[in-house]
mmCIF file of C-alpha atoms and ligand atoms in Angstrom:
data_model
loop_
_atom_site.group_PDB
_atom_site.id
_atom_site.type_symbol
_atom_site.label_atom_id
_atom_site.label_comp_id
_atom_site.label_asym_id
_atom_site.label_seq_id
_atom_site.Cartn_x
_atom_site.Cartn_y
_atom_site.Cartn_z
ATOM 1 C CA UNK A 170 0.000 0.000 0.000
ATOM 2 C CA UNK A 171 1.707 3.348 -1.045
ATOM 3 C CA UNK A 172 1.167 6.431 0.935
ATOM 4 C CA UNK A 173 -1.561 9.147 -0.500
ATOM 5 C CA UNK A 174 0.556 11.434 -2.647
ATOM 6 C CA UNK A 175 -1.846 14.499 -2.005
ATOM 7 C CA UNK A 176 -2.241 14.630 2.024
ATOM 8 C CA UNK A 177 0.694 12.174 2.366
ATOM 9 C CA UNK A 178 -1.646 10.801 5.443
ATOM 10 C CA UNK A 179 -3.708 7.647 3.687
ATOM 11 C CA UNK A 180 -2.929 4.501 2.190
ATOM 12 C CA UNK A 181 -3.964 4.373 -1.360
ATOM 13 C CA UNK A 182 -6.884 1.688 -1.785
ATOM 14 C CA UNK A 183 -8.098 -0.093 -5.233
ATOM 15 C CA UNK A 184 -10.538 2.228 -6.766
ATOM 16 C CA UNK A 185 -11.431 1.505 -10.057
ATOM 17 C CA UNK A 186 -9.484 -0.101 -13.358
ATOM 18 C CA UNK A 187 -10.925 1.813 -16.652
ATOM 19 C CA UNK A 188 -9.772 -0.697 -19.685
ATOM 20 C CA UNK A 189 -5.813 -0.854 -18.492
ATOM 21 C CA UNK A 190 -5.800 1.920 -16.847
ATOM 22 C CA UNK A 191 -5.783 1.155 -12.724
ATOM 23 C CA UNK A 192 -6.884 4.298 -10.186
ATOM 24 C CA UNK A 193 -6.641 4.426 -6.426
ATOM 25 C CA UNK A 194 -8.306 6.404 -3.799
ATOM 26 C CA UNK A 195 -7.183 8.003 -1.280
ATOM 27 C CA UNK A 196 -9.768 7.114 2.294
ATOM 28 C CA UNK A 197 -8.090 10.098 4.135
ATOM 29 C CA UNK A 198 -8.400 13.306 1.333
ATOM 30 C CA UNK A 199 -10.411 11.217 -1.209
ATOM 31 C CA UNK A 200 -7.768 11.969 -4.187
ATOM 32 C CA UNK A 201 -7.658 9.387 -7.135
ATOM 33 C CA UNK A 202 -4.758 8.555 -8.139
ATOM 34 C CA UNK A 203 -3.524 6.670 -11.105
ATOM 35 C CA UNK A 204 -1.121 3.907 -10.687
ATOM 36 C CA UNK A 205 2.429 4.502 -11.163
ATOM 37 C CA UNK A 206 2.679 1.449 -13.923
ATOM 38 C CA UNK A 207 0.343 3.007 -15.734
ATOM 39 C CA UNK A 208 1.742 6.279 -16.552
ATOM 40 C CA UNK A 209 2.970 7.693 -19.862
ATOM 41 C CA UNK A 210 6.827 7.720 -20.314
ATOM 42 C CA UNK A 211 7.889 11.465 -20.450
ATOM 43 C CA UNK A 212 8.498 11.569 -23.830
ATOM 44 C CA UNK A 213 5.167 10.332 -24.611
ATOM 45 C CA UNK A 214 4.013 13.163 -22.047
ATOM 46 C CA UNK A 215 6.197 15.636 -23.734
ATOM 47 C CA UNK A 216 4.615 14.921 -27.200
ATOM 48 C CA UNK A 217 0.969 15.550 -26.254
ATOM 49 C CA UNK A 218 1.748 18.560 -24.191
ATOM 50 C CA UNK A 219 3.576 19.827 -27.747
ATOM 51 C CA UNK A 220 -0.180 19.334 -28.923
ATOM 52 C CA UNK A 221 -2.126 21.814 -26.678
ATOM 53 C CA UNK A 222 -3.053 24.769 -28.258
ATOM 54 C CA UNK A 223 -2.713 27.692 -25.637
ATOM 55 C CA UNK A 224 -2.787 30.575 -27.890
ATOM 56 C CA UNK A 225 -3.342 33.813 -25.930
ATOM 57 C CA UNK A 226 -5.458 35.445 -28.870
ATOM 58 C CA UNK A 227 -7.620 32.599 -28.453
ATOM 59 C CA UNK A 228 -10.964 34.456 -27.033
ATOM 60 C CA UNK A 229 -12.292 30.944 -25.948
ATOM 61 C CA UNK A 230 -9.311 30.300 -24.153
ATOM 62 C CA UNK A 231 -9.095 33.620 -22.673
ATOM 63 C CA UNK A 232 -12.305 33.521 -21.289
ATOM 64 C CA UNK A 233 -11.629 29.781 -20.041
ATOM 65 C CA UNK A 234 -8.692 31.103 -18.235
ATOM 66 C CA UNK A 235 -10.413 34.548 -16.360
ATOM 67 C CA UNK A 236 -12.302 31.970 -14.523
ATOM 68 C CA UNK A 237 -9.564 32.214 -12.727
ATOM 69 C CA UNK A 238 -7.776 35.751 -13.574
ATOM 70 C CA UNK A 239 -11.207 37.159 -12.747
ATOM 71 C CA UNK A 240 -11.219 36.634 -8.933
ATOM 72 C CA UNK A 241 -7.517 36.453 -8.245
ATOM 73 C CA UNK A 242 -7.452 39.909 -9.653
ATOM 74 C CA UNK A 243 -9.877 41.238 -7.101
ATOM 75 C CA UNK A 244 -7.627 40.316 -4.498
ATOM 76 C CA UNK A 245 -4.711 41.730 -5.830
ATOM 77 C CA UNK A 246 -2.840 44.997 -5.101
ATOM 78 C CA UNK A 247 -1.516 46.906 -8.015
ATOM 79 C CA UNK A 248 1.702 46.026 -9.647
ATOM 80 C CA UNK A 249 1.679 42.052 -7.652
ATOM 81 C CA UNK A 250 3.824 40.005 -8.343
ATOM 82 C CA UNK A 251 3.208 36.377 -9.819
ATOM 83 C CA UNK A 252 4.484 33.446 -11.156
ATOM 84 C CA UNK A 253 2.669 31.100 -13.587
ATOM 85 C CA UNK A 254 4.045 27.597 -12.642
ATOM 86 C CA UNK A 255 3.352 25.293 -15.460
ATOM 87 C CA UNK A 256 2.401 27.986 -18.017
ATOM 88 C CA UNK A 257 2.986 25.485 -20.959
ATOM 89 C CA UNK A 258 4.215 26.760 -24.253
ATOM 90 C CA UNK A 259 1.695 29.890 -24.617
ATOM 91 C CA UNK A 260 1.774 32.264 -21.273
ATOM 92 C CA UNK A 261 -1.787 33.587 -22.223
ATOM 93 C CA UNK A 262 -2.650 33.830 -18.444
ATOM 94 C CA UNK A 263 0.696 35.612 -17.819
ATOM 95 C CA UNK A 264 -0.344 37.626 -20.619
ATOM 96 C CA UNK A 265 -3.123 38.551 -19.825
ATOM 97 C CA UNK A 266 -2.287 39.783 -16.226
ATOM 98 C CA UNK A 267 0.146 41.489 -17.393
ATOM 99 C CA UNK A 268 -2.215 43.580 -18.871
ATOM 100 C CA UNK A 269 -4.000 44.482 -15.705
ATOM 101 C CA UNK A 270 -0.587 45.875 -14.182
ATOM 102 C CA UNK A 271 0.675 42.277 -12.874
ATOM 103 C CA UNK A 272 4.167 41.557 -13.401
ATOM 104 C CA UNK A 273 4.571 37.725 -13.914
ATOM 105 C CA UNK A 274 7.256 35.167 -13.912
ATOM 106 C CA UNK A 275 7.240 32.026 -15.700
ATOM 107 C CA UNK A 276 8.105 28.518 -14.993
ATOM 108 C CA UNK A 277 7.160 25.367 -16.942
ATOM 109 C CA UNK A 278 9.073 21.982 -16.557
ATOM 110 C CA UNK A 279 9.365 21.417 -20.098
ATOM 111 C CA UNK A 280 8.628 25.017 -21.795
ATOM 112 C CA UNK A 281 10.182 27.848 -19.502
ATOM 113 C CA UNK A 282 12.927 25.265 -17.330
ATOM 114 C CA UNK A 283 15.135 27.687 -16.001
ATOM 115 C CA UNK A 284 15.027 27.729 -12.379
ATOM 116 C CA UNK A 285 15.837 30.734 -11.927
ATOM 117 C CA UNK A 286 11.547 31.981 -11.294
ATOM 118 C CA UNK A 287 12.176 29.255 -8.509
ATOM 119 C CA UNK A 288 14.658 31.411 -6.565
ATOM 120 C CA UNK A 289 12.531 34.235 -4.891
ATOM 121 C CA UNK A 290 9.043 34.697 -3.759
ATOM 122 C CA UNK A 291 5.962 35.952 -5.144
ATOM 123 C CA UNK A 292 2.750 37.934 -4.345
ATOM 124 C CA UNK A 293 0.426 35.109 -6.011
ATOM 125 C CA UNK A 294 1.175 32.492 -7.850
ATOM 126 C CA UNK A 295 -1.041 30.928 -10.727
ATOM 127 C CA UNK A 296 -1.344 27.027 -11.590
ATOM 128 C CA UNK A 297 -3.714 26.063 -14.451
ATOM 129 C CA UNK A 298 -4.485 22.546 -15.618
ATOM 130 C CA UNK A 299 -1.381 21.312 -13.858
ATOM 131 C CA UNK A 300 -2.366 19.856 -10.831
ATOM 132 C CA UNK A 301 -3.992 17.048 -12.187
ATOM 133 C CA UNK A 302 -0.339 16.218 -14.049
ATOM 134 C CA UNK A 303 1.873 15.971 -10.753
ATOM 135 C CA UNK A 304 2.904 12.985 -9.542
ATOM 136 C CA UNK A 305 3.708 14.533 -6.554
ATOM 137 C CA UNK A 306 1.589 16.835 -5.631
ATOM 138 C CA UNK A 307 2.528 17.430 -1.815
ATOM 139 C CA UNK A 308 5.782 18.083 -2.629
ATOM 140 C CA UNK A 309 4.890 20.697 -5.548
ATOM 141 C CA UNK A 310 2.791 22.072 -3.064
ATOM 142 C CA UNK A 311 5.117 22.031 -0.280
ATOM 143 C CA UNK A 312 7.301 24.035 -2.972
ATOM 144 C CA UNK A 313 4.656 26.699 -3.666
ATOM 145 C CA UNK A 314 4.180 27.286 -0.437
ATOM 146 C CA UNK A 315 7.679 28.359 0.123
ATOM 147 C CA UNK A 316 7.176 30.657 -3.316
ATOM 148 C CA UNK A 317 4.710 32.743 -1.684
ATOM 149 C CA UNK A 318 5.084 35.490 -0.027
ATOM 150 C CA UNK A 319 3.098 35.881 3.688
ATOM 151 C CA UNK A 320 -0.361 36.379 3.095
ATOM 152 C CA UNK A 321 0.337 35.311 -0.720
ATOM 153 C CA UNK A 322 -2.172 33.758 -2.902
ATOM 154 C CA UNK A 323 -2.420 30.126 -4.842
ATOM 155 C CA UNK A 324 -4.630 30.218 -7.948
ATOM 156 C CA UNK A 325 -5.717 26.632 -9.239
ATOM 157 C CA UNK A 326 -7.448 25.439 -11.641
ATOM 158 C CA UNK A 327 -8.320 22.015 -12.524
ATOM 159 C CA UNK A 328 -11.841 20.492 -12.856
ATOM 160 C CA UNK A 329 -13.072 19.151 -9.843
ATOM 161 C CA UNK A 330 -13.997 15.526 -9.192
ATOM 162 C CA UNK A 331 -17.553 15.011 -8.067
ATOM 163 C CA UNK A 332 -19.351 12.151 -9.184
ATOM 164 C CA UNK A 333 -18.365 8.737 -8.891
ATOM 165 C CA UNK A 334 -20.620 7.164 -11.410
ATOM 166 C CA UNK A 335 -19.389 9.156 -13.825
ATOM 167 C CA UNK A 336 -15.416 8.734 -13.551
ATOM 168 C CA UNK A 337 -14.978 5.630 -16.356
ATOM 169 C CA UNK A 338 -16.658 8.527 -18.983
ATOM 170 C CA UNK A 339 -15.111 11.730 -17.526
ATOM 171 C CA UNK A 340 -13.764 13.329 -20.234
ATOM 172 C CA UNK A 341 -11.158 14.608 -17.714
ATOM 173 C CA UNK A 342 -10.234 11.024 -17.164
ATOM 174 C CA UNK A 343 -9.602 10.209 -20.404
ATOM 175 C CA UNK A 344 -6.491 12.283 -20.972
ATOM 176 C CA UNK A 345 -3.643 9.887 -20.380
ATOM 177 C CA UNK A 346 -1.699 12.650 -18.443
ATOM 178 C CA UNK A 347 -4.382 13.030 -16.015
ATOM 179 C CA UNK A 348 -2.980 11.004 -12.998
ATOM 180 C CA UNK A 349 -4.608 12.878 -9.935
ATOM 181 C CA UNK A 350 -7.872 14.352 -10.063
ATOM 182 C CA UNK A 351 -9.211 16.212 -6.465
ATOM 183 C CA UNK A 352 -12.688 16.905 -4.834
ATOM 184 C CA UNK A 353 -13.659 19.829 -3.088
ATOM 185 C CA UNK A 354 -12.480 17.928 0.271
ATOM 186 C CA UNK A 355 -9.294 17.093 -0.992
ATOM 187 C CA UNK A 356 -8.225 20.543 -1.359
ATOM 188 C CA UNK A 357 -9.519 21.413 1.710
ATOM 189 C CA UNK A 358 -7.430 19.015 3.411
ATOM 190 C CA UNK A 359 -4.586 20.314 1.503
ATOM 191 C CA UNK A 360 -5.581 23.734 2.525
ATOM 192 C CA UNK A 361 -5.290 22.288 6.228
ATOM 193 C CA UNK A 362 -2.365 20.591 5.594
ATOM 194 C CA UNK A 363 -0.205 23.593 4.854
ATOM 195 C CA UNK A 364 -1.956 26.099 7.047
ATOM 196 C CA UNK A 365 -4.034 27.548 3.995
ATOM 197 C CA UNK A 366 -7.100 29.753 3.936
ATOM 198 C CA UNK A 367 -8.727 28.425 0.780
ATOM 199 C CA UNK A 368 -12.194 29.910 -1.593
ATOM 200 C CA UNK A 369 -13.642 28.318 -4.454
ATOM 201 C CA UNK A 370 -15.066 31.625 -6.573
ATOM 202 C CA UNK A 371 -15.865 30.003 -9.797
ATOM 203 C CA UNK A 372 -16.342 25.947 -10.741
ATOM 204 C CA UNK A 373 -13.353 24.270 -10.616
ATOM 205 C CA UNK A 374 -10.887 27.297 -9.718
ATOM 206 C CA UNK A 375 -9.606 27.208 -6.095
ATOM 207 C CA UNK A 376 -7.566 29.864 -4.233
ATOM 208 C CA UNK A 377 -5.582 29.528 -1.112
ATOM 209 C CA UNK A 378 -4.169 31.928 0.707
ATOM 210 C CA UNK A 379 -0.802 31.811 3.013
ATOM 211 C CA UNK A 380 -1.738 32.787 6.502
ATOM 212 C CA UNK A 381 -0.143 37.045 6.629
ATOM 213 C CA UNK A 382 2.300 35.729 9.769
ATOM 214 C CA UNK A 383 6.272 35.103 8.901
ATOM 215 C CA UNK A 384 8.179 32.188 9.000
ATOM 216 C CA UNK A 385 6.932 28.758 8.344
HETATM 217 ZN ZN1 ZN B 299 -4.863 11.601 0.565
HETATM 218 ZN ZN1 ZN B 300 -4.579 18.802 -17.739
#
């Protein structure tokens, strides 16, 4: 039994095998959570993530992506500064809150690698669609965490898993680099886990906040 790579607190149980493809569940945060063997090699990974097409002129993709600009922006002073971790090969989000006066940093493991975006900390930090590709999330987490600065905010994005019935189908699902997919309680344990205040303002968008007091 491996340990729950979300709320590293439960043991992963059997939870459902979709043709080859086996998922566990987590009893403690209720993440599920593909298993390892069944994971795409990274260059296989690599080549579908060439595929996406982010552009940031896109005005379907834009509006996609102010589901979470939208409310993070409310919350932010003038002139912030952010990092988009995982950005991908088009930074339309960092684009585009840019435009409201944001000044924003980019990291991606495969598009923007330098770690250099890793070496300082930031007002907010923004994280969409990526989630759902770590496999391991506490410790990208943990990492955040340490990105933001004291009463920072984490912006996520990543649909939400609700019903049960309907994981086999979920379209979610069915993209091979989907390997950990969260409910609403799962990020509230996370929230709990790292001392988080956390608000859902839209469907599927999550922020968390860093409590305002120094030190960790
Ligand atoms: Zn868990
Ligand atoms: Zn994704």
């Amino acid at each position: 039994m491996s340990l729950c790579p979300v709320c590293e607190q439960g043991s992963l149980a059997g939870f459902r095998l979709v043709k080859t493809q086996r998922y566990l569940r987590c009893p403690v945060c209720e993440a599920t959570v593909m298993d390892e063997p069944c994971r795409l090699s990274p260059d296989q990974e690599r080549d579908i993530y060439q595929l996406h097409d982010n552009d940031p002129s896109d005005p379907g993709y834009r509006k996609f992506l102010s589901k979470l600009a939208g409310p993070l922006l409310e919350r932010l002073p003038p002139g912030a500064t952010g990092l988009d971790f995982g950005c991908g090969p088009g930074p339309a989000l960092a684009r585009m809150l840019e435009a409201e006066g944001m000044v924003v940093s980019l990291y991606d493991p495969y598009f923007y690698p330098s770690q250099t975006a890793l070496s300082r900390t930031y007002d907010f930090i923004t994280c969409t669609e990526v989630v759902e590709h770590l496999y391991e999330p506490a410790e990208v987490f943990r990492q955040l965490d340490q990105l933001l600065k004291p009463g920072g905010w984490l912006g996520v994005m990543t649909c939400f898993q609700t019903d049960d019935d309907r994981f086999d189908n979920w379209h979610y699902r069915r993209d091979p680099t989907h390997v950990v997919f969260y409910r609403e309680s799962t990020l509230a344990i996370l929230a709990d886990k790292f001392g988080w205040s956390m608000a859902i303002p839209r469907k599927d968008v999550v922020l968390f906040r860093r409590g305002s007091q120094t030190g960790h």
